[in-house]
Coordinates of C-alpha atoms (C1' of nucleotides) in Angstrom, one line a residue:
Chain A
M1 CA 38.9 -136.7 -18.6
G2 CA 39.5 -133.5 -20.6
V3 CA 36.3 -131.9 -19.2
A4 CA 37.5 -131.0 -15.7
D5 CA 39.8 -128.1 -16.7
R6 CA 38.5 -125.9 -14.0
E7 CA 40.0 -125.7 -10.6
A8 CA 37.6 -126.1 -7.7
G9 CA 39.8 -124.3 -5.2
S10 CA 39.3 -120.5 -4.7
R11 CA 36.7 -120.3 -7.4
G12 CA 34.3 -117.7 -6.0
A13 CA 35.9 -116.9 -2.7
R14 CA 35.7 -113.4 -1.2
P15 CA 39.2 -111.9 -1.3
R16 CA 40.7 -110.7 2.0
R17 CA 42.3 -107.6 0.7
A18 CA 40.0 -104.6 0.4
D19 CA 41.2 -103.6 -3.0
A20 CA 40.7 -107.1 -4.3
R21 CA 37.2 -107.2 -2.9
R22 CA 36.4 -104.0 -4.6
N23 CA 37.9 -105.2 -7.9
R24 CA 35.8 -108.3 -7.7
E25 CA 32.6 -106.4 -7.1
R26 CA 33.3 -104.0 -10.0
L27 CA 34.0 -106.9 -12.3
V28 CA 30.7 -108.6 -11.5
E29 CA 29.0 -105.2 -11.9
Q30 CA 30.5 -104.5 -15.3
A31 CA 29.9 -108.1 -16.4
K32 CA 26.2 -107.6 -15.7
V33 CA 26.2 -104.5 -17.9
A34 CA 28.2 -106.1 -20.7
F35 CA 26.2 -109.4 -20.6
A36 CA 23.0 -107.4 -20.9
E37 CA 24.4 -105.6 -23.9
F38 CA 26.3 -108.3 -25.7
G39 CA 25.2 -111.5 -24.1
V40 CA 27.4 -113.8 -22.0
E41 CA 29.9 -114.0 -24.8
A42 CA 30.9 -110.3 -24.2
S43 CA 34.5 -109.5 -24.4
L44 CA 36.3 -110.2 -21.2
D45 CA 38.9 -107.7 -22.0
E46 CA 36.3 -105.0 -22.2
I47 CA 34.7 -106.0 -19.0
A48 CA 38.1 -105.7 -17.3
R49 CA 38.7 -102.3 -19.0
R50 CA 35.3 -101.0 -17.8
A51 CA 35.9 -102.3 -14.3
G52 CA 39.2 -100.4 -14.3
V53 CA 41.5 -103.4 -13.9
A54 CA 43.9 -105.3 -16.1
S55 CA 42.9 -108.5 -17.8
G56 CA 45.0 -110.6 -15.5
T57 CA 43.0 -109.4 -12.6
L58 CA 39.8 -110.7 -14.1
Y59 CA 41.4 -114.1 -14.7
R60 CA 42.6 -114.2 -11.1
H61 CA 39.1 -113.7 -9.8
F62 CA 37.3 -115.7 -12.4
P63 CA 39.5 -118.4 -14.0
S64 CA 36.8 -119.2 -16.6
R65 CA 34.0 -117.2 -18.2
L66 CA 31.6 -119.5 -16.5
D67 CA 32.8 -118.5 -13.1
L68 CA 32.0 -114.9 -14.0
V69 CA 28.5 -115.9 -15.3
E70 CA 27.9 -117.8 -12.1
A71 CA 28.8 -114.8 -10.0
V72 CA 26.4 -112.6 -12.0
L73 CA 23.6 -115.1 -11.7
A74 CA 24.1 -116.1 -8.1
E75 CA 21.0 -114.4 -6.5
Q76 CA 18.9 -115.1 -9.6
I77 CA 19.5 -118.9 -9.3
G78 CA 18.6 -118.7 -5.6
E79 CA 15.3 -117.1 -6.4
L80 CA 14.4 -119.7 -9.0
V81 CA 15.2 -122.5 -6.5
E82 CA 13.1 -120.9 -3.8
L83 CA 10.2 -120.4 -6.1
G84 CA 10.3 -124.1 -6.9
R85 CA 10.4 -125.1 -3.3
G86 CA 7.4 -122.9 -2.6
L87 CA 5.5 -124.4 -5.5
L88 CA 6.0 -127.9 -4.1
A89 CA 3.3 -127.0 -1.6
D90 CA 0.9 -125.8 -4.2
E91 CA -2.1 -128.1 -4.4
D92 CA -2.3 -127.8 -8.2
E93 CA 0.6 -130.1 -9.2
F94 CA 0.4 -129.5 -12.9
G95 CA 0.0 -125.8 -12.6
A96 CA 2.9 -125.6 -10.2
L97 CA 5.2 -127.4 -12.6
V98 CA 4.2 -125.2 -15.5
T99 CA 4.7 -122.0 -13.5
W100 CA 8.1 -123.1 -12.5
L101 CA 9.1 -124.2 -16.0
R102 CA 8.0 -120.8 -17.2
A103 CA 10.2 -119.2 -14.6
A104 CA 13.1 -121.4 -15.6
V105 CA 12.8 -120.4 -19.2
A106 CA 12.7 -116.8 -18.2
H107 CA 15.8 -117.3 -16.1
A108 CA 17.6 -118.8 -19.1
L109 CA 16.5 -115.9 -21.2
S110 CA 18.0 -113.3 -18.9
Y111 CA 21.1 -113.0 -21.0
R112 CA 21.7 -113.9 -24.6
G113 CA 23.8 -117.0 -24.9
L114 CA 23.1 -118.1 -21.3
A115 CA 21.3 -121.3 -22.3
A116 CA 24.2 -122.3 -24.5
A117 CA 26.8 -121.5 -21.8
V118 CA 25.0 -123.5 -19.1
M119 CA 24.3 -126.4 -21.5
N120 CA 27.9 -126.6 -22.6
S121 CA 29.2 -126.7 -19.1
A122 CA 26.3 -128.9 -18.0
L123 CA 27.2 -131.8 -20.3
G124 CA 29.7 -133.3 -17.9
R125 CA 31.2 -136.6 -18.8
G126 CA 28.7 -139.5 -18.8
E127 CA 25.0 -139.1 -18.1
E128 CA 24.9 -136.2 -15.8
L129 CA 23.0 -133.2 -17.2
V130 CA 23.7 -130.4 -14.9
A131 CA 27.0 -128.9 -13.6
G132 CA 27.6 -128.3 -10.0
W133 CA 26.4 -124.8 -9.8
H134 CA 23.0 -125.6 -11.4
A135 CA 22.5 -128.8 -9.4
E136 CA 19.9 -127.1 -7.1
I137 CA 17.8 -126.2 -10.1
F138 CA 17.9 -129.7 -11.3
D139 CA 16.9 -131.0 -7.8
V140 CA 13.9 -128.7 -7.6
G141 CA 12.7 -129.4 -11.1
G142 CA 13.1 -133.1 -10.5
A143 CA 11.0 -132.8 -7.4
L144 CA 8.2 -131.0 -9.2
L145 CA 8.2 -133.5 -11.9
A146 CA 8.2 -136.4 -9.5
R147 CA 5.3 -135.0 -7.7
G148 CA 3.4 -134.5 -10.9
R149 CA 4.0 -138.1 -11.8
A150 CA 3.0 -139.4 -8.4
S151 CA -0.3 -137.6 -8.6
G152 CA -1.0 -138.8 -12.1
V153 CA -1.0 -135.4 -13.9
I154 CA 2.3 -136.0 -15.7
V155 CA 3.2 -138.8 -18.1
S156 CA 5.6 -141.3 -16.6
G157 CA 7.8 -141.7 -19.7
A158 CA 9.5 -138.3 -19.6
D159 CA 13.0 -138.2 -18.1
D160 CA 13.8 -135.4 -15.7
A161 CA 17.1 -134.5 -17.5
D162 CA 15.4 -134.5 -20.8
V163 CA 12.7 -132.1 -19.7
L164 CA 15.2 -129.7 -18.3
R165 CA 17.4 -130.0 -21.4
M166 CA 14.3 -129.1 -23.4
V167 CA 13.8 -126.0 -21.2
G168 CA 17.3 -124.9 -22.1
A169 CA 16.7 -125.7 -25.8
I170 CA 13.5 -123.6 -25.8
A171 CA 15.3 -120.7 -24.2
W172 CA 18.0 -121.0 -26.8
A173 CA 15.6 -121.2 -29.7
A174 CA 13.7 -118.1 -28.5
Q175 CA 16.6 -115.9 -27.4
D176 CA 17.0 -113.9 -30.6
A177 CA 13.3 -113.7 -31.6
P178 CA 11.9 -110.1 -31.6
D179 CA 9.2 -111.4 -29.2
R180 CA 11.4 -113.8 -27.4
S181 CA 9.1 -114.1 -24.3
A182 CA 6.0 -114.9 -26.3
Q183 CA 8.0 -117.2 -28.5
A184 CA 9.4 -119.1 -25.6
D185 CA 5.9 -119.4 -24.2
R186 CA 4.6 -121.0 -27.3
L187 CA 7.4 -123.5 -27.5
L188 CA 7.0 -124.3 -23.8
G189 CA 3.4 -124.9 -24.6
L190 CA 4.4 -127.6 -27.0
L191 CA 6.5 -129.3 -24.4
V192 CA 3.8 -129.0 -21.7
D193 CA 1.2 -130.5 -24.0
G194 CA 3.4 -133.6 -24.2
L195 CA 3.9 -133.8 -20.5
R196 CA 0.2 -133.6 -19.6
R197 CA -1.4 -136.9 -18.9
G198 CA -4.8 -137.7 -20.2
G199 CA -5.0 -136.2 -23.6
S200 CA -4.2 -132.8 -25.2
Q201 CA -6.7 -130.2 -26.2
Chain B
M1 CA 17.7 -103.5 -41.6
G2 CA 21.1 -104.6 -40.4
V3 CA 20.3 -108.2 -41.2
A4 CA 20.8 -108.2 -44.9
D5 CA 24.6 -107.9 -44.9
R6 CA 25.0 -110.6 -47.5
E7 CA 25.0 -110.0 -51.2
A8 CA 22.7 -112.0 -53.3
G9 CA 24.7 -111.7 -56.5
S10 CA 27.2 -114.3 -57.4
R11 CA 26.7 -116.3 -54.2
G12 CA 27.2 -119.8 -55.3
A13 CA 27.8 -119.5 -58.9
R14 CA 30.1 -121.9 -60.8
P15 CA 33.2 -119.9 -61.9
R16 CA 34.1 -119.9 -65.5
R17 CA 37.8 -120.2 -65.2
A18 CA 39.1 -123.7 -64.7
D19 CA 41.4 -122.9 -61.8
A20 CA 38.7 -121.1 -60.0
R21 CA 36.3 -124.0 -60.4
R22 CA 38.9 -126.3 -59.0
N23 CA 39.6 -124.0 -56.1
R24 CA 35.9 -123.8 -55.3
E25 CA 35.6 -127.6 -55.3
R26 CA 38.6 -128.0 -53.1
L27 CA 37.3 -125.5 -50.6
V28 CA 34.0 -127.3 -50.3
E29 CA 35.8 -130.6 -50.0
Q30 CA 38.0 -129.3 -47.2
A31 CA 35.2 -127.5 -45.6
K32 CA 33.4 -130.9 -45.3
V33 CA 36.4 -132.4 -43.6
A34 CA 36.9 -129.4 -41.2
F35 CA 33.2 -129.2 -40.4
A36 CA 33.2 -132.9 -39.5
E37 CA 36.1 -132.4 -37.2
F38 CA 35.4 -129.0 -35.6
G39 CA 31.8 -128.3 -36.5
V40 CA 30.6 -125.5 -38.7
E41 CA 32.6 -122.9 -36.7
A42 CA 35.9 -124.4 -38.0
S43 CA 38.6 -121.9 -38.8
L44 CA 38.1 -120.5 -42.3
D45 CA 41.8 -119.8 -42.5
E46 CA 42.6 -123.4 -42.0
I47 CA 40.1 -124.5 -44.5
A48 CA 41.7 -122.2 -47.1
R49 CA 45.1 -123.5 -46.1
R50 CA 44.1 -127.1 -46.4
A51 CA 42.6 -126.4 -49.8
G52 CA 45.8 -124.8 -50.9
V53 CA 44.5 -121.3 -51.5
A54 CA 44.9 -118.0 -49.8
S55 CA 42.2 -116.7 -47.5
G56 CA 41.1 -114.0 -49.9
T57 CA 40.1 -116.8 -52.4
L58 CA 37.8 -118.4 -49.9
Y59 CA 36.1 -115.1 -49.3
R60 CA 35.7 -114.5 -53.0
H61 CA 33.9 -117.8 -53.5
F62 CA 32.0 -117.7 -50.2
P63 CA 31.4 -114.2 -48.9
S64 CA 30.0 -115.5 -45.6
R65 CA 30.5 -118.7 -43.7
L66 CA 26.9 -119.5 -44.3
D67 CA 27.5 -119.6 -48.0
L68 CA 30.1 -122.2 -47.4
V69 CA 27.8 -124.2 -45.2
E70 CA 25.1 -124.0 -47.8
A71 CA 27.5 -125.4 -50.5
V72 CA 28.5 -128.3 -48.2
L73 CA 24.9 -129.2 -47.4
A74 CA 23.4 -128.7 -50.9
E75 CA 22.7 -132.3 -51.8
Q76 CA 21.8 -133.2 -48.2
I77 CA 19.1 -130.6 -48.2
G78 CA 17.7 -131.9 -51.5
E79 CA 17.5 -135.4 -50.1
L80 CA 15.6 -134.3 -47.0
V81 CA 13.1 -132.4 -49.2
E82 CA 12.6 -135.3 -51.5
L83 CA 12.1 -137.6 -48.6
G84 CA 9.4 -135.3 -47.3
R85 CA 7.6 -135.1 -50.7
G86 CA 7.6 -138.9 -50.9
L87 CA 6.2 -139.1 -47.4
L88 CA 3.3 -136.9 -48.4
A89 CA 1.9 -139.9 -50.2
D90 CA 2.2 -142.2 -47.2
E91 CA -1.2 -143.3 -45.9
D92 CA -0.1 -143.1 -42.3
E93 CA -0.2 -139.3 -41.8
F94 CA 1.2 -139.3 -38.3
G95 CA 3.9 -141.8 -38.9
A96 CA 5.0 -140.0 -42.1
L97 CA 5.4 -136.8 -40.1
V98 CA 7.4 -138.4 -37.4
T99 CA 9.6 -140.1 -39.9
W100 CA 10.4 -136.8 -41.6
L101 CA 10.9 -135.0 -38.3
R102 CA 13.4 -137.6 -37.3
A103 CA 15.2 -137.1 -40.6
A104 CA 15.2 -133.4 -40.2
V105 CA 16.8 -133.7 -36.7
A106 CA 19.4 -136.1 -38.2
H107 CA 20.1 -133.5 -40.9
A108 CA 20.6 -130.8 -38.3
L109 CA 22.9 -133.1 -36.4
S110 CA 25.2 -133.8 -39.3
Y111 CA 27.7 -131.1 -38.2
R112 CA 28.2 -129.7 -34.8
G113 CA 26.9 -126.1 -34.6
L114 CA 24.7 -126.5 -37.7
A115 CA 21.5 -126.0 -35.9
A116 CA 22.8 -122.7 -34.4
A117 CA 24.1 -121.5 -37.8
V118 CA 20.8 -122.2 -39.5
M119 CA 18.8 -120.7 -36.7
N120 CA 20.8 -117.5 -36.5
S121 CA 20.5 -117.0 -40.2
A122 CA 16.9 -118.1 -40.2
L123 CA 15.7 -115.4 -37.8
G124 CA 15.1 -112.9 -40.5
R125 CA 13.5 -109.7 -39.6
G126 CA 9.8 -110.0 -38.7
E127 CA 8.0 -113.3 -38.5
E128 CA 9.8 -115.4 -41.0
L129 CA 11.5 -118.4 -39.6
V130 CA 13.6 -119.8 -42.4
A131 CA 16.1 -118.2 -44.6
G132 CA 16.0 -118.6 -48.4
W133 CA 18.2 -121.6 -48.7
H134 CA 16.1 -123.6 -46.2
A135 CA 12.7 -122.5 -47.5
E136 CA 12.1 -125.8 -49.2
I137 CA 12.5 -127.6 -46.0
F138 CA 10.0 -125.3 -44.4
D139 CA 7.6 -125.9 -47.2
V140 CA 7.7 -129.7 -47.0
G141 CA 7.5 -129.7 -43.2
G142 CA 4.5 -127.4 -43.4
A143 CA 2.8 -129.6 -45.9
L144 CA 3.3 -132.7 -43.7
L145 CA 1.9 -130.8 -40.7
A146 CA -1.0 -129.5 -42.6
R147 CA -1.9 -133.0 -43.8
G148 CA -1.7 -134.3 -40.3
R149 CA -4.1 -131.6 -39.0
A150 CA -6.5 -132.1 -41.9
S151 CA -6.7 -135.8 -41.1
G152 CA -7.1 -135.1 -37.4
V153 CA -4.0 -136.9 -36.1
I154 CA -2.2 -133.6 -35.2
V155 CA -3.4 -131.0 -32.8
S156 CA -4.5 -127.8 -34.5
G157 CA -2.8 -125.4 -32.1
A158 CA 0.8 -125.9 -33.1
D159 CA 2.3 -123.4 -35.4
D160 CA 4.4 -124.7 -38.3
A161 CA 7.3 -122.4 -37.6
D162 CA 7.3 -123.3 -33.9
V163 CA 7.5 -127.0 -34.6
L164 CA 10.4 -126.5 -37.0
R165 CA 12.1 -124.2 -34.6
M166 CA 11.7 -126.9 -32.0
V167 CA 13.3 -129.4 -34.3
G168 CA 16.4 -127.1 -34.5
A169 CA 16.3 -126.6 -30.7
I170 CA 16.3 -130.4 -30.2
A171 CA 19.2 -130.9 -32.5
W172 CA 21.1 -128.1 -30.8
A173 CA 20.4 -129.6 -27.3
A174 CA 21.5 -133.1 -28.4
Q175 CA 24.6 -132.2 -30.5
D176 CA 27.2 -132.6 -27.8
A177 CA 25.7 -135.5 -25.9
P178 CA 27.8 -138.7 -26.1
D179 CA 24.7 -140.5 -27.4
R180 CA 23.4 -137.6 -29.5
S181 CA 21.3 -139.7 -31.8
A182 CA 19.4 -141.4 -28.9
Q183 CA 19.3 -138.2 -27.0
A184 CA 17.7 -136.4 -29.9
D185 CA 15.2 -139.2 -30.3
R186 CA 14.1 -138.9 -26.7
L187 CA 13.6 -135.1 -27.0
L188 CA 11.8 -135.5 -30.3
G189 CA 9.5 -138.0 -28.5
L190 CA 8.5 -135.3 -26.1
L191 CA 7.6 -133.0 -28.9
V192 CA 5.7 -135.6 -30.9
D193 CA 3.7 -136.5 -27.8
G194 CA 2.5 -133.0 -27.7
L195 CA 1.6 -132.9 -31.4
R196 CA -0.4 -136.2 -31.3
R197 CA -4.1 -135.6 -31.1
G198 CA -6.2 -137.8 -28.8
G199 CA -4.2 -138.3 -25.7
S200 CA -0.7 -139.4 -24.8
Q201 CA 0.5 -142.7 -23.6
Chain C
dA1 C1' 48.5 -111.3 -1.8
dC2 C1' 47.3 -109.1 -5.5
dC3 C1' 47.8 -106.2 -9.7
dT4 C1' 49.8 -104.7 -14.2
dG5 C1' 50.5 -104.9 -18.9
dA6 C1' 53.3 -106.8 -22.4
dA7 C1' 53.6 -111.0 -25.0
dC8 C1' 51.8 -114.9 -27.5
dA9 C1' 48.7 -117.4 -30.4
dC10 C1' 44.8 -117.4 -33.0
dC11 C1' 40.9 -115.5 -35.1
dG12 C1' 37.9 -113.0 -39.4
dT13 C1' 38.1 -109.7 -43.1
dT14 C1' 39.9 -106.4 -46.4
dC15 C1' 42.5 -104.9 -50.2
dA16 C1' 46.6 -103.4 -53.1
dA17 C1' 49.4 -105.8 -56.0
dG18 C1' 50.1 -109.2 -59.0
dT19 C1' 49.1 -112.8 -63.1
Chain D
dA1 C1' 38.8 -112.8 -63.8
dC2 C1' 40.9 -114.5 -60.3
dC3 C1' 44.6 -115.2 -56.8
dT4 C1' 48.1 -113.9 -53.2
dG5 C1' 49.5 -112.5 -48.9
dA6 C1' 50.4 -108.7 -46.0
dA7 C1' 47.8 -105.7 -43.0
dC8 C1' 44.4 -104.6 -39.6
dA9 C1' 41.4 -105.2 -35.7
dC10 C1' 40.0 -107.9 -32.2
dC11 C1' 40.0 -111.9 -29.4
dG12 C1' 41.5 -115.2 -24.9
dT13 C1' 45.2 -116.5 -21.9
dT14 C1' 49.7 -116.5 -19.6
dC15 C1' 53.2 -114.8 -16.8
dA16 C1' 57.4 -112.0 -15.3
dA17 C1' 57.7 -107.9 -13.0
dG18 C1' 56.1 -105.0 -9.8
dT19 C1' 53.7 -103.2 -5.1

DNA sequence: ACCTGAACACCGTTCAAGT
DNA sequence: ACCTGAACACCGTTCAAGT
């Protein structure tokens, strides 16, 4: 209650009219540029202006800012999921998990404010961590963690949702550092040390 | 460059005129109420309105939102620092650190958005993690960590600034959870497991 | 079916005019 | 020395009117 303000209907559908399709593409294109420059909190008005459409048109295509973010990240998310699925076949269960976690952090770092946007939308009512459009990421991450536990290289106490929440938190904490990539790596190191079974150092 | 937009002059000074002092107190009082209700991003205009002053008066007393946050948290920060100093005498080096980290997270959770506000201001240019008004917290946390390393209960690889940054990240990640206190505890557990020397579980 | 752009409500911040 | 409140710039969001 109160959380589901977004309609599920025509959320990302490809419009039928040619001009509408072109507008949609231009909006996504300019959103990418604006997100890269100002982060995902970039002005929607300016994105519409740069795309050469009125603000109402942006809202017609993307009812909420998150819908626009989703469109911008579509392929990227697919790649992260595929990477994870591939890593499930890696014989080094611990290394595979770490590699994927590193990629997940890099994903969350792709635009400033992204971790916050995902996290805010992710906190659905109740226990669920991840919103619909990030559910695949959650699944893959959970699978890698489960495999690590099953093979004994990962501690059994760590909850999947907590670990992924931590990944988001790490990206958030590193996003404005001058050396954000190295910063994120160090923080991820702290997390990974806690996940490893059998003693640190 | 570009970061130091704030003046250091009369930042939190007690005004000499009686009405000004009263205004300042009312502003802090109403800021507390508004922060508790809407988080530290609460409307400054409304805080001024509730305090019965014009917006310009708020800006005169508190040039930036962070100055107002600082005033609201003044005593709280003092308590956290004192707690840490007391814990430096505790014979259980590891337990003392964990107790303090837990209190630090609770502090950062006292208002929604606080972790973000502190973190944003904290990222001064260069390497420094913590802004002036949180320097004491940094000092105490560093002392507790150093003691833990010296006595061999804490791993030597973890940087002080990274650990404290992680504390902020944990508070941020837990702040909107329905069970934010329990959520923060679980995330802190992951961090602490990585800090403990000599094997997890 | 889709687009336009004015309209509305709500921000933070500044500053001339007052006392 | 301090306060007021209008003014400015910039938001997100809606919706009647168009094509």
